[in-house]
C-alpha cells in the first residue's frame, strides 16, 4: 500500500483561507488527507454541481465530528440518483434511500433504533433536495422537528426539481423561469412571491439548532455541521447549492453565483438556537440583485422588458427586506 | 392466560410479547385501541426497551418503521382503511427493501363515501405490494397470527400484514388465551437483520436499479412468497407444538370431505359461514367451507386440494374489484386448472353491512339450485340503486349520489341496521 498523496492547498482568496498557513488543528475538514470522502469521486453529478459539493463537505464534517459513527437517510432526488447508479455507490457512509417524501421520518426510525439498541454513539443525518424537503417531504420534516427527534436534516436547496428536468418547487425564487413556469405570457417565470422560508418555519418549532449555509462559504458550512452534530435533538441545516444546469449559469460560476446570492441579501446566512437567531453572516460587499440575476439565464427574461425591470425591482425589495430583517449590514451602512 | 377481553387489547398484548423495539402509530378507526394499548404498555415500562413514536401520518408511520427496521430494530405499526392508502408508497418500499415489518390492518372500507365499518377493500388495495397477508378468523387467531407474523417476516426478510376485521374483531370482547412471555420467547428468536444501516459495516441500501436487474429483484420477492407457502404451514405446526393450539396455516377447511359445494372466504365471516354449513349439513346438504388464512402468498395448491372434488365454489367477498367483481374468486380460479367447477362470486358486507346467516343460506341454496348469478351482491338494495339510476337518466344535475340514496332510505335506517329493514318503504315519509 502506498501512503496517501500529500494534498496541498493554496491561498485562493479571502474567503478560502489557505489551509497550509493554518495550524493543523484549525484547518478545514476537507484539507485533512484522512478525511472520509463520504461522497466519493466517480459519481454522476453534472459539472459544477453545487449539491455534490455541499453534500461532500457536510458529510465529511459530520463524519469527523462523530468519529465516523454516522448513518444517513437520503430522499429521492439528484443527490440519490447521481450517487447510486446500480451497482455502484459513491457513498462511504452507511446510507439508505427509501422514498422522496420520507427522509426525515426514516431518520427518526433510525435514531429510535439506535436508541433502543443502546447505540447512543451512532448519529443520524437525513438529507434531501428542496423538493424532498420543503414540498413533498414537509410533513415528515415538521413531524420530526415537533417531536425533537435526534436527527440532523440537511436540505440542499437548488431551488427547483432538477432531477426531473427543472420544474418549479416552492423554493423556486420569484420570477425564475423553470420548465413549469416558462418565460412566456403576461407574467413570465415564477410567481412574484416571498417564497416559503423553511429555516424560519424550522425555528418556529423551537428546535435546538437551525442554520442556513452556502457553498460560497464552505468553512462556514463545515463549522455549522460540526456544531449541529455536537447537539442532540432535531436540527436543521439549509444549504444553498447552485445548479448550473437548472439556473443557466456557467459551470465555473457555482461558487460565484452562490456568493452573490448571499452578498445581495437574497439568501441570508444565519443560525438560530431554540427559535432565536444567534448569529448571522454579515454582508461584506453589498451588491444589487442584478449582479446575481444576470449570471443566470433563468432570470434573463426579466431584463428584456420594462415589466421585467419592475420585477427586478420587486426582487431587490425582497433582498432589502431580508437585509433589514436579519440585520445583514451594519447599521448606518449605505444601502 | 385465558381472559375475556377486547380483540384490540389482546392484539396489543400479543404484539408486546413479541418484544417490538420501535412502534410507530397514527390513529385511525378501528385500529386505535391496539395502538392505545401498546402506548400504555410502553409508557408504563411493561414493554421495555421500546421506542413508541407518535407520528404525524400513516406515511410517516411506515417510514419510521422502515428506518427502524433498516437500522436493525424489530418494528411494528398498525393502520386501517384510508391509512393504508396514505402510506401505500411506503408499503411497497418496505417490501422492496426486504424489511420484516409487521403491521396490523383493522380492516375497514375505503371512501368516498366515508364509512368507518368493516370490509376488506383496504388490504385488497395493497395485495400486490409484496407483503404477506394473513387474515384472522377470530380474536384468538389474531393474537396467534401476530406471534407467527414476526417469525415469518424475519425468517424471510419480508413484511407481514395481519388483517383482522374492524369492529367485528377489533372491538369484540371474547375469550382469548394470551400466551406467556416464556412461550413467545421459546417460539420467536431475537431479530437478526439480513442487512442493516450500520457504521460498523457501512453499505448502500436503496440504490437506483435499472432494467438490467429490476425484474430479478421483483422476482425474488415472488420466490420468497413461494417459500412462504412452505414456511407458513411449518410455522403453524411449530406454533401448535409450543402453544398447544392450531392457528394460522394456509387454508382451514371445514366439513369439506365429501362436500359438493364449498364456500370460501377471508376473515371473521368464516364463523358465520360455518354455522350455516352446520345447519345445512343437518338438512342433508353436502356443503363445506374453507377459510383462506393466507391471501398473499395465495395458496393455490393447498386450496386446489381442498376444492378438488367440489362441483361448485362460492366465494363470500368483502371487497369489490370494481369493473370485474371478485378479488378472491379471481385468485381462486388459479387453484382450479382444467376443472369445470362452477365459481360463484358473492360480494357481501361492504361498508359494514351485516352478513347474516339467513342471507348466506339463501345465497348458498340459490347456488345449489343453479339460480345464482356468477356475480351477485348479497342483500343489495336493488330498488335504491335503480331509483338513482333512473334519476340520473332523467336529469343531468342530480347532485351527489350517496346523499340521494340516503334521502330515499329515510331517517329510520342506521348503518348498523340489518338489511332486511332496508327498503324503499322506509323512506316513504320523504
XYZ file of C-alpha atoms in Angstrom, chain A residues 6-286:
281
model
C 0.139 14.773 0.112
C -2.567 17.304 -0.656
C -1.541 20.922 -1.000
C -3.837 23.858 -0.583
C -3.061 27.371 -1.684
C -4.478 30.725 -0.790
C -7.268 31.343 -3.268
C -8.851 34.444 -1.835
C -10.063 35.969 1.369
C -12.982 33.542 1.671
C -10.906 30.378 1.438
C -8.011 30.924 3.749
C -5.024 28.878 2.610
C -5.040 25.909 4.905
C -1.306 25.426 4.780
C -0.951 28.725 6.596
C -3.025 27.454 9.495
C -2.261 25.195 12.379
C -3.384 21.645 11.620
C -5.981 21.766 14.381
C -7.857 24.619 12.747
C -7.598 23.525 9.153
C -10.720 22.587 7.277
C -12.038 19.042 7.326
C -11.639 18.888 3.579
C -7.925 19.703 3.807
C -7.339 16.678 6.003
C -5.825 13.868 3.959
C -7.577 11.487 6.339
C -10.994 12.964 5.593
C -13.678 10.398 4.989
C -14.534 11.205 1.350
C -18.138 10.441 2.288
C -19.367 11.237 -1.202
C -16.506 9.828 -3.186
C -15.368 10.651 -6.704
C -16.896 8.829 -9.647
C -20.478 9.905 -9.099
C -22.547 11.264 -11.960
C -23.372 14.785 -10.901
C -23.219 17.453 -13.582
C -20.216 19.681 -13.967
C -20.303 22.460 -11.399
C -22.942 20.763 -9.233
C -23.381 22.704 -6.006
C -25.248 19.881 -4.320
C -22.425 17.350 -4.749
C -20.005 19.877 -3.319
C -22.229 20.767 -0.386
C -23.024 17.142 0.456
C -19.394 16.138 0.360
C -18.323 18.916 2.726
C -21.290 18.466 5.026
C -20.943 14.715 5.436
C -17.180 14.766 5.800
C -17.544 17.365 8.539
C -20.238 15.272 10.212
C -18.162 12.110 9.996
C -15.263 13.856 11.683
C -17.498 15.356 14.368
C -18.963 11.969 15.330
C -15.877 9.818 14.806
C -17.412 8.031 11.863
C -20.423 6.874 13.896
C -22.985 8.056 11.348
C -25.927 6.672 9.397
C -27.627 8.612 6.616
C -31.174 8.602 5.218
C -31.438 10.148 1.773
C -34.515 11.387 -0.049
C -35.087 10.614 -3.715
C -33.640 13.288 -5.972
C -30.497 14.321 -7.832
C -28.238 13.503 -4.898
C -29.630 9.991 -4.627
C -29.679 9.313 -8.367
C -26.247 10.609 -9.284
C -24.580 8.868 -6.343
C -26.012 5.361 -6.643
C -26.421 4.093 -10.183
C -26.714 0.353 -9.531
C -24.453 -1.478 -8.805
C -22.154 1.392 -7.953
C -22.254 3.716 -4.999
C -20.267 6.828 -4.199
C -21.191 6.698 -0.527
C -18.562 5.880 2.001
C -21.071 6.079 4.840
C -23.873 3.753 5.941
C -26.586 5.070 3.660
C -30.243 4.292 2.977
C -32.550 5.672 0.344
C -36.231 4.966 0.860
C -38.580 7.464 -0.795
C -38.908 11.054 -1.941
C -41.027 12.339 0.914
C -39.857 10.407 3.941
C -36.153 11.028 4.637
C -36.919 12.832 7.901
C -39.185 10.005 9.114
C -36.689 7.339 8.080
C -34.105 9.301 10.063
C -36.463 9.247 13.047
C -36.769 5.483 12.730
C -33.009 5.041 12.551
C -32.488 7.243 15.598
C -35.146 5.293 17.514
C -33.480 2.012 16.588
C -30.069 3.229 17.729
C -31.521 4.494 20.999
C -33.369 1.291 21.755
C -30.246 -0.722 20.943
C -28.201 1.404 23.338
C -26.013 2.578 20.472
C -26.138 6.195 21.536
C -22.818 6.908 19.828
C -24.385 6.407 16.387
C -25.816 9.626 15.000
C -28.295 10.222 12.201
C -28.422 12.610 9.260
C -31.380 12.805 6.891
C -30.876 14.761 3.707
C -32.597 15.737 0.508
C -33.069 18.444 -2.072
C -35.507 21.326 -1.792
C -38.356 19.376 -3.384
C -37.949 16.477 -0.968
C -37.743 18.903 1.927
C -39.896 21.976 1.507
C -42.602 20.395 -0.662
C -43.329 16.681 -0.624
C -41.272 15.871 2.478
C -42.529 18.793 4.510
C -44.995 16.920 6.721
C -42.394 14.344 7.774
C -39.874 17.130 8.351
C -42.221 19.106 10.569
C -43.174 15.949 12.476
C -39.531 15.150 13.120
C -38.946 18.738 14.357
C -42.020 18.761 16.562
C -41.043 15.503 18.298
C -37.474 16.817 18.602
C -36.115 13.544 17.234
C -32.348 13.199 17.331
C -31.776 13.831 13.629
C -29.880 16.491 11.683
C -31.792 17.214 8.497
C -29.792 18.817 5.698
C -31.609 20.387 2.771
C -29.514 21.071 -0.317
C -31.524 23.819 -1.932
C -31.068 24.251 -5.672
C -34.426 25.941 -5.952
C -36.308 23.569 -8.265
C -36.899 19.905 -9.177
C -33.637 19.421 -11.040
C -33.689 15.619 -11.181
C -36.884 15.579 -13.220
C -35.832 18.419 -15.511
C -36.056 21.752 -13.688
C -39.663 22.117 -12.624
C -40.784 24.676 -10.069
C -40.708 23.860 -6.356
C -41.893 26.068 -3.533
C -38.231 27.019 -3.099
C -38.087 28.449 -6.631
C -37.426 32.182 -6.346
C -39.715 34.916 -7.612
C -39.635 35.433 -11.349
C -37.415 32.456 -12.150
C -38.002 30.504 -15.313
C -38.426 26.765 -14.889
C -39.921 24.094 -17.142
C -43.285 24.589 -15.422
C -43.013 28.368 -15.016
C -41.901 29.189 -18.550
C -40.860 32.701 -19.519
C -43.916 33.330 -21.670
C -47.156 35.248 -21.417
C -48.042 38.308 -19.400
C -46.335 37.143 -16.213
C -43.325 35.150 -17.371
C -41.477 32.942 -14.919
C -42.400 32.055 -11.358
C -44.986 33.969 -9.342
C -43.612 37.025 -7.574
C -43.860 35.586 -4.096
C -41.827 35.800 -0.943
C -41.231 32.052 -1.083
C -41.504 29.542 1.726
C -38.773 30.082 4.255
C -38.284 26.653 5.781
C -35.426 27.714 8.101
C -37.832 30.199 9.711
C -40.529 27.532 9.864
C -37.997 25.188 11.466
C -37.266 27.886 14.053
C -40.976 28.095 14.799
C -40.666 24.515 16.113
C -38.180 25.880 18.705
C -35.714 23.092 17.939
C -32.158 23.258 19.321
C -30.408 24.334 16.135
C -31.302 25.819 12.756
C -28.834 27.289 10.312
C -28.505 28.333 6.721
C -25.255 27.917 4.818
C -23.960 28.177 1.289
C -21.363 26.506 -0.855
C -19.972 30.024 -1.191
C -18.580 29.610 2.313
C -17.592 26.003 2.802
C -15.713 26.647 6.031
C -18.882 28.123 7.478
C -20.779 25.042 6.266
C -18.277 22.715 7.938
C -18.450 24.700 11.163
C -22.227 24.574 11.230
C -22.342 20.837 10.566
C -19.783 20.308 13.307
C -21.817 22.435 15.690
C -25.036 20.652 14.744
C -23.507 17.232 15.403
C -22.478 18.274 18.891
C -26.091 18.944 19.808
C -28.857 16.389 20.300
C -32.462 16.697 19.217
C -33.906 17.921 15.941
C -31.582 20.127 13.923
C -31.955 21.720 10.514
C -29.375 22.934 8.062
C -30.423 24.607 4.808
C -27.609 24.814 2.249
C -27.787 26.964 -0.856
C -26.387 24.945 -3.762
C -26.463 26.466 -7.269
C -27.384 24.169 -10.139
C -25.679 25.391 -13.338
C -27.956 23.252 -15.493
C -31.192 24.468 -13.970
C -30.157 28.030 -13.301
C -28.484 28.561 -16.637
C -25.201 29.773 -15.241
C -21.667 28.893 -16.181
C -20.461 25.653 -14.623
C -17.396 27.509 -13.425
C -19.520 30.104 -11.616
C -21.163 27.893 -8.985
C -19.338 29.484 -6.079
C -19.552 32.985 -7.529
C -23.308 32.717 -8.030
C -23.767 31.325 -4.536
C -21.702 34.174 -3.119
C -23.717 36.821 -4.974
C -26.933 35.288 -3.629
C -25.634 35.903 -0.127
C -23.996 39.246 -0.826
C -27.134 40.622 -2.469
C -29.234 39.668 0.530
C -31.402 37.213 -1.412
C -30.010 34.300 0.595
C -29.481 35.299 4.229
C -26.964 33.180 6.116
C -27.757 32.867 9.798
C -28.075 30.454 12.665
C -30.599 30.072 15.445
C -30.928 28.158 18.681
C -34.270 27.243 20.225
C -36.113 29.606 17.926
C -33.905 32.668 18.440
C -31.401 33.945 15.908
C -27.955 33.731 17.457
C -25.691 34.506 14.558
C -25.644 35.996 11.096
C -23.081 36.231 8.385
C -22.769 39.913 7.631
C -22.681 41.019 4.020
C -19.143 42.168 3.256
C -19.755 43.931 -0.001
C -23.366 44.506 -0.766
